[in-house]
Coordinates of N, CA and C in Angstrom, one line a residue:
M1 N 44.1 19.6 62.4 CA 44.8 20.7 61.7 C 45.2 21.8 62.8
D2 N 46.2 22.5 62.5 CA 46.6 23.5 63.4 C 46.0 24.8 63.0
R3 N 46.0 25.8 63.9 CA 45.4 27.1 63.7 C 45.8 27.8 62.4
E4 N 47.0 27.8 62.1 CA 47.5 28.5 60.9 C 47.0 27.8 59.6
T5 N 46.9 26.5 59.6 CA 46.3 25.8 58.5 C 44.8 26.1 58.3
D6 N 44.1 26.1 59.5 CA 42.7 26.5 59.4 C 42.6 27.9 58.9
L7 N 43.4 28.9 59.3 CA 43.3 30.2 58.8 C 43.6 30.3 57.2
D8 N 44.5 29.4 56.7 CA 44.8 29.4 55.3 C 43.6 28.9 54.5
Y9 N 43.0 27.9 55.0 CA 41.8 27.4 54.3 C 40.6 28.4 54.4
L10 N 40.5 29.0 55.5 CA 39.4 30.0 55.7 C 39.6 31.2 54.7
R11 N 40.9 31.6 54.5 CA 41.2 32.6 53.6 C 40.7 32.3 52.1
R12 N 40.9 31.0 51.8 CA 40.3 30.5 50.5 C 38.8 30.7 50.4
T13 N 38.1 30.4 51.6 CA 36.6 30.6 51.5 C 36.2 32.0 51.3
I14 N 37.0 33.0 51.8 CA 36.8 34.4 51.6 C 36.9 34.7 50.1
E15 N 37.9 34.2 49.5 CA 38.2 34.4 48.1 C 37.0 33.8 47.3
L16 N 36.5 32.7 47.7 CA 35.3 32.0 47.0 C 34.1 32.9 47.2
A17 N 34.0 33.5 48.3 CA 32.8 34.4 48.6 C 32.9 35.6 47.7
D18 N 34.1 36.2 47.5 CA 34.3 37.3 46.5 C 33.9 36.8 45.1
E19 N 34.3 35.6 44.7 CA 33.9 35.1 43.4 C 32.4 35.0 43.3
A20 N 31.8 34.5 44.4 CA 30.3 34.3 44.3 C 29.7 35.7 44.0
V21 N 30.1 36.7 44.7 CA 29.5 38.0 44.5 C 29.8 38.5 43.0
S22 N 30.9 38.2 42.5 CA 31.2 38.7 41.1 C 30.3 37.9 40.1
E23 N 29.8 36.8 40.5 CA 28.9 36.0 39.7 C 27.3 36.3 40.0
G24 N 27.1 37.3 40.8 CA 25.8 37.7 41.1 C 25.1 37.0 42.3
N25 N 25.9 36.4 43.2 CA 25.4 35.7 44.3 C 25.8 36.4 45.6
H26 N 25.4 35.8 46.7 CA 25.7 36.3 48.0 C 27.1 35.9 48.4
P27 N 27.8 36.6 49.3 CA 29.2 36.4 49.6 C 29.4 35.3 50.6
F28 N 29.4 34.1 50.1 CA 29.7 32.9 50.9 C 30.4 31.9 50.1
G29 N 31.4 31.3 50.7 CA 32.2 30.2 50.1 C 32.5 29.1 51.1
A30 N 32.8 27.9 50.5 CA 33.1 26.8 51.4 C 34.1 25.8 50.7
I31 N 34.9 25.1 51.4 CA 35.7 24.1 50.9 C 35.7 22.9 51.8
L32 N 36.0 21.7 51.2 CA 36.1 20.5 51.9 C 37.4 20.0 51.8
V33 N 38.1 19.7 53.0 CA 39.5 19.3 53.0 C 39.6 17.9 53.7
S34 N 40.3 17.0 53.1 CA 40.5 15.7 53.6 C 41.3 15.7 54.8
D35 N 41.4 14.5 55.5 CA 42.2 14.5 56.7 C 43.7 14.5 56.4
E36 N 44.1 14.3 55.1 CA 45.5 14.5 54.7 C 45.8 15.9 54.3
G37 N 44.8 16.8 54.2 CA 45.0 18.2 53.8 C 44.8 18.5 52.3
D38 N 44.2 17.5 51.6 CA 43.9 17.8 50.2 C 42.5 18.4 50.1
V39 N 42.4 19.4 49.3 CA 41.1 20.1 49.0 C 40.3 19.1 48.1
L40 N 39.2 18.6 48.6 CA 38.3 17.6 47.9 C 37.3 18.3 47.0
C41 N 36.8 19.4 47.4 CA 35.9 20.2 46.6 C 35.6 21.6 47.2
E42 N 35.2 22.5 46.3 CA 34.8 23.9 46.7 C 33.4 24.2 46.2
A43 N 32.8 25.1 46.9 CA 31.4 25.5 46.5 C 31.3 27.0 46.9
K44 N 30.3 27.6 46.2 CA 30.0 29.0 46.4 C 28.5 29.1 46.6
N45 N 28.0 30.3 47.1 CA 26.6 30.5 47.2 C 26.1 30.6 45.8
S46 N 24.9 30.1 45.6 CA 24.2 30.1 44.3 C 22.8 30.8 44.3
F47 N 22.7 31.9 45.0 CA 21.4 32.6 45.2 C 20.8 32.9 43.9
A48 N 21.6 33.3 42.9 CA 21.0 33.8 41.6 C 20.3 32.7 40.9
V49 N 20.6 31.5 41.1 CA 20.0 30.3 40.5 C 19.0 29.6 41.5
D50 N 19.5 29.4 42.7 CA 18.7 28.6 43.6 C 17.9 29.4 44.7
L51 N 18.1 30.6 44.7 CA 17.5 31.5 45.7 C 17.9 31.1 47.1
G52 N 16.9 31.1 48.1 CA 17.2 30.9 49.5 C 18.0 29.7 49.9
P53 N 17.8 28.5 49.3 CA 18.5 27.3 49.7 C 19.9 27.2 49.0
G54 N 20.3 28.1 48.2 CA 21.6 28.0 47.5 C 22.8 28.4 48.3
H55 N 22.9 27.9 49.5 CA 24.0 28.3 50.4 C 25.2 27.4 50.0
A56 N 26.4 28.0 50.1 CA 27.7 27.4 49.8 C 27.9 26.1 50.5
E57 N 27.6 26.1 51.8 CA 27.9 24.9 52.6 C 26.9 23.7 52.2
A58 N 25.6 24.0 52.0 CA 24.7 23.0 51.6 C 25.0 22.5 50.2
N59 N 25.4 23.4 49.3 CA 25.8 23.0 48.0 C 27.0 22.0 48.0
L60 N 28.0 22.4 48.9 CA 29.2 21.5 49.0 C 28.8 20.2 49.7
A61 N 28.1 20.2 50.8 CA 27.7 19.0 51.4 C 27.0 18.0 50.5
R62 N 26.0 18.5 49.8 CA 25.3 17.6 48.8 C 26.2 17.0 47.8
R63 N 27.1 17.8 47.2 CA 28.0 17.4 46.2 C 29.0 16.3 46.8
A64 N 29.5 16.6 48.0 CA 30.4 15.7 48.7 C 29.8 14.4 49.0
A65 N 28.5 14.4 49.5 CA 27.8 13.2 49.9 C 27.7 12.2 48.6
K66 N 27.5 12.8 47.5 CA 27.4 12.1 46.2 C 28.8 11.5 45.7
S67 N 29.9 12.2 46.1 CA 31.1 12.0 45.5 C 32.1 11.2 46.4
F68 N 32.0 11.2 47.6 CA 32.9 10.5 48.5 C 32.4 9.5 49.5
S69 N 33.1 8.6 50.0 CA 32.7 7.6 50.9 C 32.4 8.2 52.2
S70 N 31.6 7.6 53.0 CA 31.3 8.1 54.4 C 32.6 8.2 55.3
D71 N 33.5 7.2 55.0 CA 34.8 7.2 55.7 C 35.6 8.5 55.4
T72 N 35.6 8.8 54.1 CA 36.4 10.0 53.7 C 35.7 11.2 54.3
L73 N 34.4 11.3 54.2 CA 33.7 12.5 54.8 C 33.8 12.6 56.3
A74 N 33.8 11.5 57.0 CA 34.0 11.5 58.5 C 35.4 12.0 58.8
G75 N 36.4 11.9 58.0 CA 37.7 12.4 58.3 C 37.9 13.9 57.7
A76 N 36.9 14.3 57.0 CA 37.1 15.6 56.3 C 36.6 16.8 57.1
T77 N 37.0 18.0 56.8 CA 36.6 19.2 57.4 C 36.0 20.2 56.4
L78 N 34.9 20.7 56.7 CA 34.3 21.7 55.9 C 34.7 23.1 56.4
Y79 N 35.2 23.9 55.6 CA 35.7 25.3 55.9 C 34.7 26.2 55.3
T80 N 34.3 27.3 56.0 CA 33.3 28.3 55.5 C 33.6 29.6 56.1
S81 N 33.4 30.7 55.3 CA 33.7 32.0 55.8 C 32.8 32.4 57.0
V82 N 31.5 32.0 57.0 CA 30.6 32.3 58.0 C 30.0 31.1 58.6
E83 N 29.7 31.1 59.9 CA 29.1 29.9 60.5 C 27.9 29.4 59.7
P84 N 27.9 28.1 59.6 CA 26.7 27.5 58.8 C 25.4 27.8 59.5
C85 N 24.4 28.1 58.8 CA 23.0 28.3 59.3 C 22.5 26.9 59.7
S86 N 21.3 27.0 60.2 CA 20.7 25.7 60.7 C 20.4 24.7 59.5
M87 N 20.0 25.2 58.3 CA 19.8 24.4 57.2 C 21.1 23.8 56.7
C88 N 22.2 24.6 56.7 CA 23.5 24.0 56.3 C 24.1 23.0 57.3
A89 N 23.9 23.4 58.5 CA 24.4 22.5 59.6 C 23.7 21.1 59.5
G90 N 22.4 21.1 59.2 CA 21.7 19.9 59.0 C 22.2 19.1 57.9
T91 N 22.4 19.8 56.8 CA 22.9 19.1 55.6 C 24.3 18.6 55.8
I92 N 25.2 19.3 56.5 CA 26.5 18.9 56.9 C 26.4 17.6 57.7
Y93 N 25.5 17.6 58.7 CA 25.3 16.5 59.5 C 24.9 15.2 58.7
W94 N 23.9 15.4 57.9 CA 23.5 14.2 57.1 C 24.4 13.8 56.0
A95 N 25.4 14.7 55.6 CA 26.4 14.3 54.7 C 27.5 13.5 55.4
E96 N 27.5 13.5 56.8 CA 28.4 12.8 57.6 C 29.9 13.4 57.6
I97 N 29.9 14.7 57.4 CA 31.3 15.4 57.4 C 31.7 15.5 58.8
G98 N 33.0 15.3 59.1 CA 33.5 15.1 60.5 C 33.7 16.4 61.2
A99 N 34.0 17.5 60.5 CA 34.4 18.8 61.2 C 33.9 20.0 60.4
V100 N 33.7 21.1 61.2 CA 33.3 22.3 60.6 C 34.2 23.4 61.2
V101 N 34.7 24.3 60.3 CA 35.5 25.4 60.7 C 34.9 26.7 60.1
F102 N 34.7 27.7 60.9 CA 34.1 29.0 60.3 C 34.8 30.2 60.8
G103 N 34.8 31.2 60.0 CA 35.5 32.5 60.3 C 34.8 33.4 61.2
M104 N 33.5 33.7 60.8 CA 32.7 34.6 61.5 C 31.3 34.0 62.0
S105 N 30.8 34.4 63.1 CA 29.6 33.8 63.6 C 28.3 34.2 62.8
E106 N 27.3 33.3 62.9 CA 26.0 33.6 62.3 C 25.4 34.8 63.0
K107 N 25.6 34.9 64.3 CA 25.1 36.1 65.0 C 25.6 37.4 64.5
Q108 N 26.9 37.5 64.3 CA 27.5 38.6 63.7 C 26.9 38.9 62.3
L109 N 26.8 37.9 61.5 CA 26.2 38.1 60.2 C 24.8 38.7 60.3
G110 N 23.9 38.1 61.2 CA 22.6 38.7 61.5 C 22.6 40.1 61.9
D111 N 23.6 40.5 62.7 CA 23.8 41.9 63.1 C 24.0 42.8 61.9
I112 N 24.8 42.2 60.9 CA 25.1 43.0 59.7 C 23.9 43.1 58.7
T113 N 23.2 42.0 58.5 CA 22.2 41.9 57.5 C 20.9 42.4 58.0
G114 N 20.7 42.5 59.3 CA 19.4 43.0 59.9 C 18.2 42.2 59.3
D115 N 17.3 43.0 58.8 CA 16.0 42.4 58.3 C 16.0 42.2 56.8
D116 N 17.2 42.1 56.2 CA 17.3 41.9 54.8 C 16.4 40.6 54.4
P117 N 15.5 40.8 53.5 CA 14.6 39.6 53.1 C 15.4 38.5 52.4
E118 N 16.6 38.9 51.9 CA 17.4 37.8 51.2 C 18.3 37.0 52.2
N119 N 18.3 37.4 53.5 CA 19.1 36.7 54.4 C 18.4 36.8 55.8
P120 N 17.2 36.0 55.9 CA 16.5 36.0 57.2 C 17.2 35.0 58.2
T121 N 18.4 35.3 58.5 CA 19.2 34.4 59.3 C 18.6 34.2 60.7
Q122 N 18.8 33.0 61.2 CA 18.3 32.6 62.5 C 19.5 32.8 63.5
N123 N 19.2 33.1 64.7 CA 20.2 33.2 65.8 C 20.3 31.9 66.4
L124 N 20.9 30.9 65.7 CA 21.0 29.5 66.1 C 22.4 29.0 65.7
E125 N 23.2 28.8 66.8 CA 24.6 28.4 66.5 C 24.6 27.0 65.9
C126 N 25.5 26.8 65.0 CA 25.7 25.4 64.4 C 26.1 24.4 65.4
R127 N 26.7 24.8 66.5 CA 27.1 23.8 67.5 C 25.8 23.2 68.1
T128 N 24.8 24.0 68.2 CA 23.5 23.5 68.8 C 22.9 22.5 67.8
V129 N 22.9 22.8 66.6 CA 22.2 21.9 65.6 C 23.1 20.6 65.5
L130 N 24.4 20.8 65.3 CA 25.2 19.6 65.2 C 25.3 18.8 66.4
G131 N 25.3 19.5 67.5 CA 25.4 18.8 68.8 C 24.2 18.0 69.3
S132 N 23.1 18.2 68.5 CA 21.8 17.5 68.9 C 21.8 16.1 68.2
G133 N 22.7 15.9 67.3 CA 22.7 14.6 66.6 C 23.4 13.4 67.4
R134 N 23.4 12.3 66.7 CA 23.9 11.1 67.4 C 25.4 10.9 67.0
R135 N 25.9 11.7 66.2 CA 27.4 11.5 65.9 C 28.1 12.9 66.2
H136 N 29.3 12.7 66.7 CA 30.1 13.9 67.0 C 30.7 14.6 65.8
I137 N 30.4 15.9 65.7 CA 31.1 16.7 64.6 C 31.8 17.8 65.3
E138 N 33.1 17.9 65.1 CA 34.0 18.9 65.8 C 33.6 20.3 65.1
V139 N 33.6 21.3 65.9 CA 33.3 22.7 65.4 C 34.4 23.6 66.0
R140 N 35.0 24.4 65.1 CA 36.0 25.4 65.4 C 35.6 26.7 64.8
G141 N 35.6 27.7 65.6 CA 35.3 29.1 65.1 C 34.5 29.8 66.1
P142 N 34.4 31.1 66.0 CA 34.9 32.0 65.0 C 36.4 32.2 65.2
F143 N 37.1 32.8 64.2 CA 38.5 33.2 64.2 C 38.7 34.7 64.3
A144 N 39.1 35.2 65.4 CA 39.2 36.7 65.5 C 40.1 37.3 64.5
E145 N 41.1 36.5 64.0 CA 42.0 37.0 63.1 C 41.4 37.4 61.7
L146 N 40.2 36.8 61.4 CA 39.6 37.0 60.1 C 38.2 37.7 60.2
E147 N 37.7 37.8 61.4 CA 36.3 38.4 61.6 C 36.2 39.8 61.0
E148 N 37.1 40.6 61.1 CA 37.0 42.0 60.6 C 37.0 42.0 59.1
T149 N 37.8 41.1 58.4 CA 37.9 41.0 57.0 C 36.5 40.5 56.5
I150 N 36.0 39.4 57.1 CA 34.7 38.8 56.7 C 33.6 39.8 56.9
A151 N 33.6 40.5 58.1 CA 32.6 41.5 58.4 C 32.6 42.6 57.4
E152 N 33.7 43.0 57.0 CA 33.8 44.1 56.0 C 33.3 43.7 54.6
Q153 N 33.6 42.4 54.3 CA 33.0 41.9 53.0 C 31.5 41.9 53.0
H154 N 30.9 41.5 54.2 CA 29.5 41.5 54.3 C 28.8 42.8 54.4
H155 N 29.5 43.7 55.1 CA 29.0 45.1 55.2 C 28.9 45.7 53.8
K156 N 29.9 45.5 53.1 CA 30.0 46.0 51.7 C 28.9 45.5 50.9
F157 N 28.5 44.2 51.1 CA 27.5 43.6 50.2 C 26.1 43.9 50.8
W158 N 25.8 43.8 52.0 CA 24.4 43.9 52.6 C 24.0 45.3 52.9
N159 N 24.8 46.2 53.2 CA 24.4 47.5 53.7 C 24.0 48.4 52.5
Y160 N 22.7 48.5 52.2 CA 22.2 49.2 51.1 C 20.7 49.7 51.4
A161 N 20.2 50.5 50.6 CA 18.8 51.0 50.7 C 17.9 49.8 50.2
V162 N 16.6 50.0 50.4 CA 15.7 49.0 49.9 C 15.7 49.1 48.4
T163 N 15.8 47.9 47.8 CA 15.9 47.9 46.3 C 14.5 48.0 45.7
S164 N 14.4 48.5 44.5 CA 13.1 48.6 43.8 C 12.9 47.3 43.0
S165 N 13.9 46.5 42.7 CA 13.8 45.3 41.9 C 14.6 44.2 42.5
P166 N 14.0 43.0 42.6 CA 14.7 41.8 43.0 C 15.7 41.4 42.0
D167 N 15.7 42.0 40.8 CA 16.6 41.6 39.7 C 17.9 42.3 39.8
D168 N 18.0 43.3 40.7 CA 19.2 44.1 40.8 C 20.3 43.1 41.4
K169 N 21.5 43.1 40.7 CA 22.5 42.2 41.1 C 23.7 43.0 41.8
P170 N 24.3 42.3 42.7 CA 25.5 43.0 43.4 C 26.6 43.1 42.5
D171 N 27.5 44.1 42.8 CA 28.7 44.3 42.0 C 29.8 44.0 43.0
A172 N 30.7 43.2 42.6 CA 31.8 42.7 43.5 C 32.7 43.9 44.1
T173 N 32.9 44.9 43.3 CA 33.8 46.0 43.7 C 33.0 47.2 44.4
Q174 N 31.8 47.3 44.1 CA 31.0 48.5 44.6 C 30.0 48.2 45.7
G175 N 30.0 46.9 46.2 CA 28.9 46.5 47.1 C 27.6 46.3 46.3
R176 N 26.5 46.3 47.0 CA 25.2 46.0 46.3 C 24.8 47.2 45.4
I177 N 24.3 46.8 44.2 CA 23.7 47.8 43.3 C 22.2 47.9 43.6
H178 N 21.7 49.0 43.8 CA 20.3 49.1 44.1 C 19.7 50.4 43.7
L179 N 18.4 50.4 43.4 CA 17.7 51.6 43.0 C 16.7 51.9 44.1
V180 N 16.6 53.2 44.4 CA 15.6 53.6 45.4 C 14.6 54.5 44.7
E181 N 13.4 54.1 44.7 CA 12.4 54.9 44.0 C 11.9 56.0 45.0
T182 N 11.8 57.2 44.5 CA 11.4 58.3 45.3 C 10.2 59.0 44.6
E183 N 9.4 59.6 45.4 CA 8.3 60.3 44.9 C 8.8 61.7 44.4
S184 N 8.3 62.2 43.2 CA 8.7 63.5 42.7 C 7.9 64.6 43.2

């Protein structure tokens, strides 16, 4: 696929990430595209239901592995707004998806989220995880054209004070909702 096509699919993952937030989840989205350019499936983060392992890329890879042949998956590309973490990269590898394209790096996400307990991101590039396997998976990203948009989306979501309740849900238009308890 050419760069402009990659950018178009990545923009869709950003939209899915916004949808995830509006549903009470973290801002991550992913799509799987066939080698003919057809969108095979989409997935969003599902933290509200699945907690830590509810990542968009892992959700998509598991669904795709159940739904498509290994030949279809080998020719397919997984697009995601943020570089897949090590768990997602492993799931993508085992699903036998042929390529990964991401908008913003995991390192940049870690710089944004800091020590947030809901995102204890590792500083481990997906290229390292995917490159250690026995089959080649093409990786493209990050894309400078979208990094600022994706970073802004994550700053809006993750930059908040320590919450008093794990049940506080994010608001898609106002960033994270949170309560800070103070002593009177």
